[in-house]
Amino acid sequence: MLAHFALLLKRVIDDINSHTSNNLKIRIGMAFGPVVAGVIGAKKPQFDIWGQAVNLASRMDSTGLADHIQVPEEMYLMLKDRGFNFTYRSMTSVKGIGMVPTYFLTGCSREAAKRVGMSRALDVLGSVVGADGKLILADLTEPSTGSGHYSLAHVVYRLVQVGNRRRRYGTATEC
């Protein structure tokens, strides 16, 4: 689910840039593994997590490139057979760990999106996963074609509508 969310975030940033004069960039690093969680501080308590997975994810972010989702080889091996698309980056020097093979997450198949229920959410938003595995938001003038883009404001508006519909009628289907 986190991989799908990262792909969706990247797509939303691209959408914002295409509809504004902004040139926002996002850099995402992901890793998985055990962590320790807890609250620290007596006067101003804060929740925090620690562990090698946290450090590795942070290093994947800090050594990554703008507009890319970087993952270590362990995550690549876990996700590659689940319908996710990757491009090999290189052996990357990771502080405290050493040289780590890294990959860029570039997209996913429609089947991978269906397995976690992401395709249903995308369908409600009028979105599809293209042949290249990238998310495509449908065009405002022709929502059925799935070839253009919604503005971020429209996507947020649709999400609010779905939430309201679910609360009112117990379903997220279109009326």
Coordinates of N, CA and C in Angstrom, one line a residue:
M1 N 0.8 -1.2 0.0 CA 0.0 0.0 0.0 C 0.9 1.3 0.0
L2 N 2.0 1.2 0.7 CA 2.9 2.4 0.8 C 3.5 2.7 -0.6
A3 N 3.8 1.6 -1.3 CA 4.3 1.8 -2.7 C 3.3 2.5 -3.6
H4 N 2.0 2.1 -3.5 CA 0.9 2.7 -4.2 C 0.8 4.2 -3.8
F5 N 0.8 4.4 -2.5 CA 0.7 5.8 -2.0 C 1.8 6.7 -2.6
A6 N 3.1 6.2 -2.6 CA 4.2 6.9 -3.1 C 4.0 7.3 -4.6
L7 N 3.5 6.3 -5.3 CA 3.3 6.5 -6.8 C 2.2 7.6 -7.0
L8 N 1.1 7.5 -6.1 CA 0.1 8.5 -6.2 C 0.5 9.9 -5.8
L9 N 1.4 10.0 -4.8 CA 1.9 11.3 -4.4 C 2.7 11.9 -5.5
K10 N 3.6 11.1 -6.2 CA 4.4 11.6 -7.3 C 3.5 12.1 -8.4
R11 N 2.4 11.3 -8.7 CA 1.5 11.7 -9.7 C 0.8 13.0 -9.4
V12 N 0.4 13.2 -8.2 CA -0.3 14.4 -7.7 C 0.6 15.6 -7.9
I13 N 1.9 15.5 -7.5 CA 2.8 16.6 -7.7 C 3.0 16.9 -9.2
D14 N 3.1 15.9 -10.0 CA 3.1 16.2 -11.5 C 1.9 16.9 -11.9
D15 N 0.7 16.6 -11.4 CA -0.5 17.2 -11.7 C -0.5 18.7 -11.3
I16 N -0.1 18.9 -10.1 CA 0.0 20.3 -9.6 C 0.9 21.1 -10.5
N17 N 2.0 20.6 -10.9 CA 3.0 21.3 -11.8 C 2.4 21.6 -13.2
S18 N 1.6 20.6 -13.7 CA 1.0 20.8 -15.0 C -0.1 21.9 -15.0
H19 N -0.7 22.2 -13.9 CA -1.8 23.1 -13.8 C -1.4 24.4 -13.2
T20 N -0.2 24.6 -12.8 CA 0.2 25.8 -12.1 C 1.6 26.2 -12.7
S21 N 2.1 27.4 -12.3 CA 3.4 27.8 -12.7 C 4.5 27.2 -11.7
N22 N 4.1 26.3 -10.8 CA 5.1 25.7 -9.9 C 5.9 24.7 -10.6
N23 N 7.1 24.5 -10.0 CA 8.0 23.4 -10.4 C 8.4 22.6 -9.2
L24 N 7.3 22.0 -8.5 CA 7.6 21.3 -7.3 C 8.2 20.0 -7.6
K25 N 9.1 19.5 -6.7 CA 9.8 18.3 -6.9 C 9.6 17.5 -5.6
I26 N 9.5 16.1 -5.7 CA 9.3 15.3 -4.6 C 10.4 14.2 -4.7
R27 N 10.9 13.8 -3.6 CA 11.9 12.8 -3.5 C 11.5 11.9 -2.4
I28 N 11.3 10.6 -2.7 CA 10.8 9.6 -1.8 C 11.8 8.5 -1.6
G29 N 12.0 8.1 -0.3 CA 12.8 6.9 0.0 C 12.0 6.0 0.8
M30 N 12.0 4.7 0.5 CA 11.2 3.7 1.2 C 12.1 2.5 1.6
A31 N 11.8 1.9 2.7 CA 12.5 0.7 3.1 C 11.5 0.0 4.1
F32 N 11.7 -1.3 4.4 CA 10.8 -1.9 5.4 C 11.7 -2.7 6.4
G33 N 11.1 -3.0 7.5 CA 11.7 -3.8 8.5 C 11.2 -3.5 9.9
P34 N 11.8 -4.1 10.9 CA 11.3 -3.9 12.3 C 11.7 -2.5 12.8
V35 N 10.9 -1.9 13.6 CA 11.2 -0.6 14.2 C 10.7 -0.7 15.7
V36 N 11.3 0.2 16.4 CA 10.9 0.4 17.8 C 10.2 1.8 17.8
A37 N 9.0 1.8 18.5 CA 8.3 3.1 18.6 C 8.0 3.4 20.0
G38 N 8.0 4.7 20.3 CA 7.7 5.2 21.6 C 7.6 6.7 21.8
V39 N 7.3 7.1 23.0 CA 7.1 8.5 23.2 C 8.3 9.0 24.0
I40 N 8.9 10.1 23.6 CA 10.1 10.6 24.4 C 9.7 12.0 24.8
G41 N 10.3 12.4 25.9 CA 10.1 13.7 26.5 C 9.1 13.8 27.6
A42 N 9.4 14.5 28.6 CA 8.5 14.7 29.7 C 7.7 16.0 29.6
K43 N 8.3 17.1 29.3 CA 7.6 18.3 29.2 C 6.8 18.5 27.9
K44 N 7.4 18.0 26.8 CA 6.8 18.1 25.5 C 6.9 16.7 24.8
P45 N 6.0 15.7 25.2 CA 6.1 14.4 24.7 C 5.9 14.3 23.1
Q46 N 6.8 13.5 22.5 CA 6.7 13.3 21.1 C 6.8 11.8 20.7
F47 N 6.0 11.4 19.8 CA 6.1 10.0 19.3 C 7.2 9.9 18.3
D48 N 8.0 8.9 18.3 CA 9.1 8.7 17.4 C 9.3 7.2 17.1
I49 N 10.0 6.9 16.0 CA 10.3 5.5 15.7 C 11.8 5.5 15.4
W50 N 12.4 4.3 15.8 CA 13.8 4.1 15.6 C 14.0 2.7 15.0
G51 N 15.2 2.6 14.3 CA 15.5 1.3 13.8 C 16.3 1.4 12.5
Q52 N 16.9 0.3 12.0 CA 17.6 0.3 10.8 C 16.7 0.6 9.6
A53 N 15.5 0.1 9.6 CA 14.6 0.4 8.5 C 14.3 1.9 8.4
V54 N 14.2 2.6 9.5 CA 13.9 4.0 9.5 C 15.1 4.7 8.9
N55 N 16.3 4.3 9.4 CA 17.6 4.9 8.9 C 17.7 4.7 7.4
L56 N 17.5 3.4 7.0 CA 17.6 3.1 5.6 C 16.6 3.9 4.7
A57 N 15.4 4.0 5.1 CA 14.4 4.8 4.4 C 14.8 6.2 4.3
S58 N 15.4 6.8 5.4 CA 15.9 8.1 5.4 C 17.0 8.3 4.4
R59 N 17.9 7.3 4.4 CA 19.1 7.4 3.5 C 18.6 7.2 2.0
M60 N 17.6 6.4 1.8 CA 17.0 6.3 0.4 C 16.5 7.6 -0.1
D61 N 15.9 8.4 0.8 CA 15.4 9.7 0.5 C 16.6 10.6 0.3
S62 N 17.5 10.7 1.2 CA 18.6 11.7 1.1 C 19.6 11.4 -0.1
T63 N 19.7 10.2 -0.5 CA 20.6 9.9 -1.6 C 19.8 9.7 -2.9
G64 N 18.5 9.9 -2.9 CA 17.7 9.8 -4.1 C 17.8 11.0 -5.0
L65 N 17.0 10.9 -6.0 CA 17.0 12.0 -7.0 C 15.6 12.6 -7.0
A66 N 15.5 13.9 -7.3 CA 14.2 14.6 -7.4 C 13.3 13.8 -8.4
D67 N 12.0 13.8 -8.1 CA 11.0 13.1 -8.9 C 11.2 11.6 -9.0
H68 N 11.8 11.0 -8.0 CA 12.0 9.5 -8.1 C 11.7 9.0 -6.7
I69 N 11.3 7.7 -6.7 CA 11.1 6.9 -5.5 C 12.1 5.8 -5.4
Q70 N 13.0 6.0 -4.5 CA 14.2 5.1 -4.4 C 14.0 4.0 -3.3
V71 N 14.3 2.8 -3.6 CA 14.2 1.7 -2.7 C 15.4 0.8 -2.7
P72 N 15.7 0.2 -1.5 CA 16.9 -0.7 -1.5 C 16.5 -2.1 -2.2
E73 N 17.5 -2.9 -2.4 CA 17.3 -4.1 -3.1 C 16.3 -5.0 -2.4
E74 N 16.3 -5.1 -1.1 CA 15.3 -6.0 -0.4 C 13.9 -5.6 -0.7
M75 N 13.6 -4.3 -0.8 CA 12.2 -3.9 -1.1 C 11.9 -4.2 -2.6
Y76 N 12.9 -4.0 -3.4 CA 12.7 -4.3 -4.8 C 12.4 -5.8 -5.0
L77 N 13.1 -6.6 -4.3 CA 12.9 -8.1 -4.4 C 11.5 -8.5 -3.9
M78 N 11.0 -7.8 -2.9 CA 9.7 -8.1 -2.3 C 8.6 -7.6 -3.3
L79 N 8.8 -6.5 -4.0 CA 7.7 -5.9 -4.7 C 7.7 -6.2 -6.2
K80 N 8.8 -6.7 -6.8 CA 8.9 -6.9 -8.2 C 8.0 -7.9 -8.8
D81 N 7.7 -9.0 -8.0 CA 6.8 -10.0 -8.4 C 5.4 -9.7 -8.0
R82 N 5.1 -8.6 -7.5 CA 3.8 -8.2 -7.1 C 3.2 -7.1 -8.1
G83 N 3.8 -7.0 -9.2 CA 3.3 -6.1 -10.3 C 3.8 -4.7 -10.3
F84 N 4.9 -4.5 -9.5 CA 5.6 -3.1 -9.5 C 6.7 -3.1 -10.5
N85 N 6.9 -1.9 -11.1 CA 7.9 -1.7 -12.1 C 9.1 -0.9 -11.5
F86 N 10.3 -1.4 -11.8 CA 11.5 -0.7 -11.3 C 12.5 -0.5 -12.4
T87 N 13.4 0.4 -12.1 CA 14.6 0.7 -12.9 C 15.8 0.6 -11.9
Y88 N 16.8 -0.2 -12.3 CA 18.0 -0.2 -11.5 C 18.7 1.1 -11.5
R89 N 19.1 1.6 -10.3 CA 19.8 2.9 -10.3 C 21.3 2.6 -10.2
S90 N 21.8 2.1 -9.1 CA 23.3 1.8 -9.0 C 23.5 1.3 -7.6
M91 N 24.8 1.0 -7.3 CA 25.2 0.8 -6.0 C 25.4 2.1 -5.3
T92 N 24.7 2.3 -4.2 CA 24.7 3.6 -3.6 C 25.3 3.5 -2.2
S93 N 26.2 4.5 -1.9 CA 26.9 4.5 -0.6 C 25.9 5.0 0.4
V94 N 25.6 4.2 1.4 CA 24.6 4.6 2.5 C 25.3 4.6 3.8
K95 N 25.3 5.8 4.4 CA 26.0 6.1 5.6 C 25.6 5.1 6.7
G96 N 26.5 4.5 7.4 CA 26.2 3.5 8.4 C 25.9 2.1 8.0
I97 N 25.7 1.9 6.7 CA 25.4 0.6 6.1 C 26.4 0.1 5.1
G98 N 26.8 1.0 4.2 CA 27.8 0.6 3.2 C 27.2 0.8 1.8
M99 N 27.7 0.0 0.9 CA 27.2 0.0 -0.5 C 25.9 -0.8 -0.6
V100 N 24.8 -0.2 -1.1 CA 23.5 -0.8 -1.2 C 23.0 -0.7 -2.7
P101 N 22.6 -1.9 -3.3 CA 22.0 -1.8 -4.6 C 20.6 -1.0 -4.5
T102 N 20.4 0.0 -5.3 CA 19.2 0.7 -5.2 C 18.4 0.7 -6.5
Y103 N 17.1 0.9 -6.4 CA 16.2 0.9 -7.6 C 15.2 2.0 -7.5
F104 N 14.7 2.4 -8.6 CA 13.7 3.5 -8.7 C 12.4 2.8 -9.0
L105 N 11.4 3.0 -8.1 CA 10.0 2.5 -8.3 C 9.4 3.4 -9.4
T106 N 9.0 2.8 -10.5 CA 8.5 3.7 -11.6 C 7.0 3.5 -11.9
G107 N 6.3 2.4 -11.4 CA 4.9 2.3 -11.6 C 4.4 0.9 -11.2
C108 N 3.2 0.6 -11.5 CA 2.6 -0.7 -11.1 C 1.6 -1.1 -12.2
S109 N 1.3 -2.4 -12.2 CA 0.3 -2.9 -13.1 C -1.1 -2.7 -12.6
R110 N -2.1 -2.7 -13.4 CA -3.5 -2.6 -13.0 C -3.9 -3.6 -12.0
E111 N -3.3 -4.9 -12.2 CA -3.6 -6.0 -11.3 C -3.1 -5.7 -9.9
A112 N -1.9 -5.1 -9.8 CA -1.3 -4.7 -8.5 C -2.2 -3.7 -7.8
A113 N -2.7 -2.8 -8.5 CA -3.6 -1.8 -8.0 C -4.9 -2.4 -7.5
K114 N -5.4 -3.4 -8.2 CA -6.6 -4.0 -7.8 C -6.4 -4.8 -6.5
R115 N -5.3 -5.5 -6.4 CA -5.1 -6.3 -5.2 C -5.2 -5.6 -3.9
V116 N -4.8 -4.3 -3.9 CA -4.9 -3.6 -2.6 C -6.1 -2.6 -2.6
G117 N -7.0 -2.7 -3.6 CA -8.1 -1.9 -3.6 C -7.9 -0.5 -4.1
M118 N -6.6 -0.2 -4.5 CA -6.3 1.1 -5.0 C -7.0 1.4 -6.3
S119 N -7.2 0.4 -7.2 CA -7.9 0.7 -8.4 C -9.3 1.2 -8.2
R120 N -10.0 0.7 -7.2 CA -11.3 1.2 -6.9 C -11.3 2.7 -6.5
A121 N -10.4 3.1 -5.7 CA -10.2 4.5 -5.4 C -9.9 5.3 -6.6
L122 N -9.0 4.8 -7.5 CA -8.7 5.5 -8.7 C -9.9 5.6 -9.6
D123 N -10.7 4.5 -9.7 CA -11.9 4.5 -10.5 C -12.9 5.6 -10.1
V124 N -13.0 5.8 -8.8 CA -13.9 6.8 -8.2 C -13.4 8.2 -8.6
L125 N -12.1 8.3 -8.6 CA -11.5 9.6 -9.0 C -11.5 9.8 -10.5
G126 N -11.8 8.8 -11.3 CA -11.8 8.9 -12.7 C -10.3 8.6 -13.2
S127 N -9.6 7.8 -12.6 CA -8.2 7.5 -12.9 C -8.0 6.1 -13.4
V128 N -6.9 6.0 -14.1 CA -6.5 4.6 -14.6 C -5.0 4.5 -14.5
V129 N -4.6 3.3 -14.5 CA -3.1 3.0 -14.6 C -2.8 2.7 -16.0
G130 N -1.9 3.5 -16.6 CA -1.6 3.4 -18.0 C -0.8 2.2 -18.3
A131 N -0.5 1.9 -19.6 CA 0.3 0.7 -20.0 C 1.7 0.8 -19.4
D132 N 2.2 2.0 -19.2 CA 3.5 2.2 -18.6 C 3.6 2.0 -17.1
G133 N 2.4 1.8 -16.5 CA 2.3 1.6 -15.1 C 2.1 2.9 -14.3
K134 N 2.0 4.1 -15.0 CA 1.9 5.3 -14.3 C 0.4 5.7 -14.2
L135 N 0.1 6.4 -13.1 CA -1.3 6.8 -12.9 C -1.6 7.9 -13.8
I136 N -2.8 7.9 -14.4 CA -3.3 8.9 -15.3 C -4.7 9.4 -14.8
L137 N -4.8 10.6 -14.5 CA -6.0 11.2 -14.0 C -6.8 11.6 -15.3
A138 N -8.1 11.3 -15.2 CA -9.0 11.5 -16.4 C -9.1 13.0 -16.7
D139 N -9.4 13.3 -18.0 CA -9.6 14.7 -18.4 C -10.9 15.3 -18.0
L140 N -10.9 16.6 -17.6 CA -12.2 17.2 -17.2 C -13.2 17.3 -18.3
T141 N -12.8 17.5 -19.5 CA -13.7 17.6 -20.6 C -14.2 16.3 -21.0
E142 N -13.4 15.2 -20.9 CA -13.8 13.9 -21.4 C -13.4 12.9 -20.3
P143 N -14.1 12.8 -19.2 CA -13.7 11.9 -18.1 C -13.6 10.5 -18.4
S144 N -14.3 10.0 -19.4 CA -14.3 8.6 -19.7 C -13.1 8.2 -20.5
T145 N -12.3 9.1 -21.1 CA -11.2 8.7 -21.9 C -10.0 8.4 -21.0
G146 N -9.8 9.0 -19.8 CA -8.7 8.6 -19.0 C -7.4 9.1 -19.6
S147 N -7.4 10.2 -20.4 CA -6.1 10.6 -21.1 C -5.6 11.9 -20.6
G148 N -6.3 12.7 -19.8 CA -5.9 14.0 -19.4 C -5.6 14.1 -17.9
H149 N -5.9 15.2 -17.4 CA -5.7 15.4 -15.9 C -6.8 16.2 -15.3
Y150 N -7.0 15.9 -14.0 CA -7.9 16.7 -13.2 C -6.9 17.7 -12.4
S151 N -7.4 18.8 -12.0 CA -6.7 19.7 -11.2 C -6.7 19.1 -9.8
L152 N -5.7 19.5 -8.9 CA -5.7 19.0 -7.6 C -6.9 19.3 -6.8
A153 N -7.4 20.6 -7.1 CA -8.7 21.0 -6.4 C -9.8 20.1 -6.8
H154 N -9.9 19.6 -8.0 CA -11.0 18.8 -8.4 C -10.8 17.4 -7.8
V155 N -9.6 16.9 -7.7 CA -9.4 15.6 -7.1 C -9.8 15.7 -5.6
V156 N -9.4 16.7 -4.9 CA -9.8 16.9 -3.5 C -11.3 17.0 -3.4
Y157 N -11.9 17.7 -4.2 CA -13.4 17.9 -4.2 C -14.1 16.5 -4.4
R158 N -13.6 15.7 -5.4 CA -14.1 14.4 -5.6 C -14.0 13.5 -4.4
L159 N -12.8 13.6 -3.7 CA -12.6 12.8 -2.5 C -13.5 13.2 -1.4
V160 N -13.8 14.5 -1.3 CA -14.8 14.9 -0.3 C -16.1 14.4 -0.6
Q161 N -16.5 14.5 -1.9 CA -17.8 13.9 -2.3 C -18.0 12.5 -2.0
V162 N -16.9 11.7 -2.2 CA -16.9 10.3 -2.0 C -17.1 10.0 -0.5
G163 N -16.4 10.8 0.4 CA -16.5 10.6 1.8 C -17.9 11.0 2.3
N164 N -18.5 12.1 1.7 CA -19.9 12.4 2.1 C -20.9 11.4 1.7
R165 N -20.7 10.9 0.5 CA -21.6 9.8 0.0 C -21.5 8.6 0.8
R166 N -20.3 8.2 1.2 CA -20.1 7.0 2.0 C -20.8 7.2 3.4
R167 N -20.7 8.4 4.0 CA -21.3 8.7 5.3 C -22.8 8.7 5.2
R168 N -23.3 9.3 4.1 CA -24.7 9.4 3.9 C -25.4 8.1 3.5
Y169 N -24.8 7.4 2.6 CA -25.5 6.3 2.0 C -24.8 4.9 2.3
G170 N -23.6 5.0 2.9 CA -22.9 3.7 3.2 C -22.2 3.2 2.0
T171 N -22.0 4.0 0.9 CA -21.4 3.5 -0.3 C -20.6 4.6 -0.9
A172 N -19.6 4.3 -1.7 CA -18.8 5.3 -2.4 C -19.1 5.4 -3.9
T173 N -20.1 4.6 -4.3 CA -20.4 4.6 -5.8 C -21.0 5.9 -6.2
E174 N -20.8 6.2 -7.5 CA -21.3 7.4 -8.1 C -22.9 7.4 -8.1
C175 N -23.5 8.5 -7.9 CA -24.9 8.6 -7.9 C -25.5 8.9 -9.3

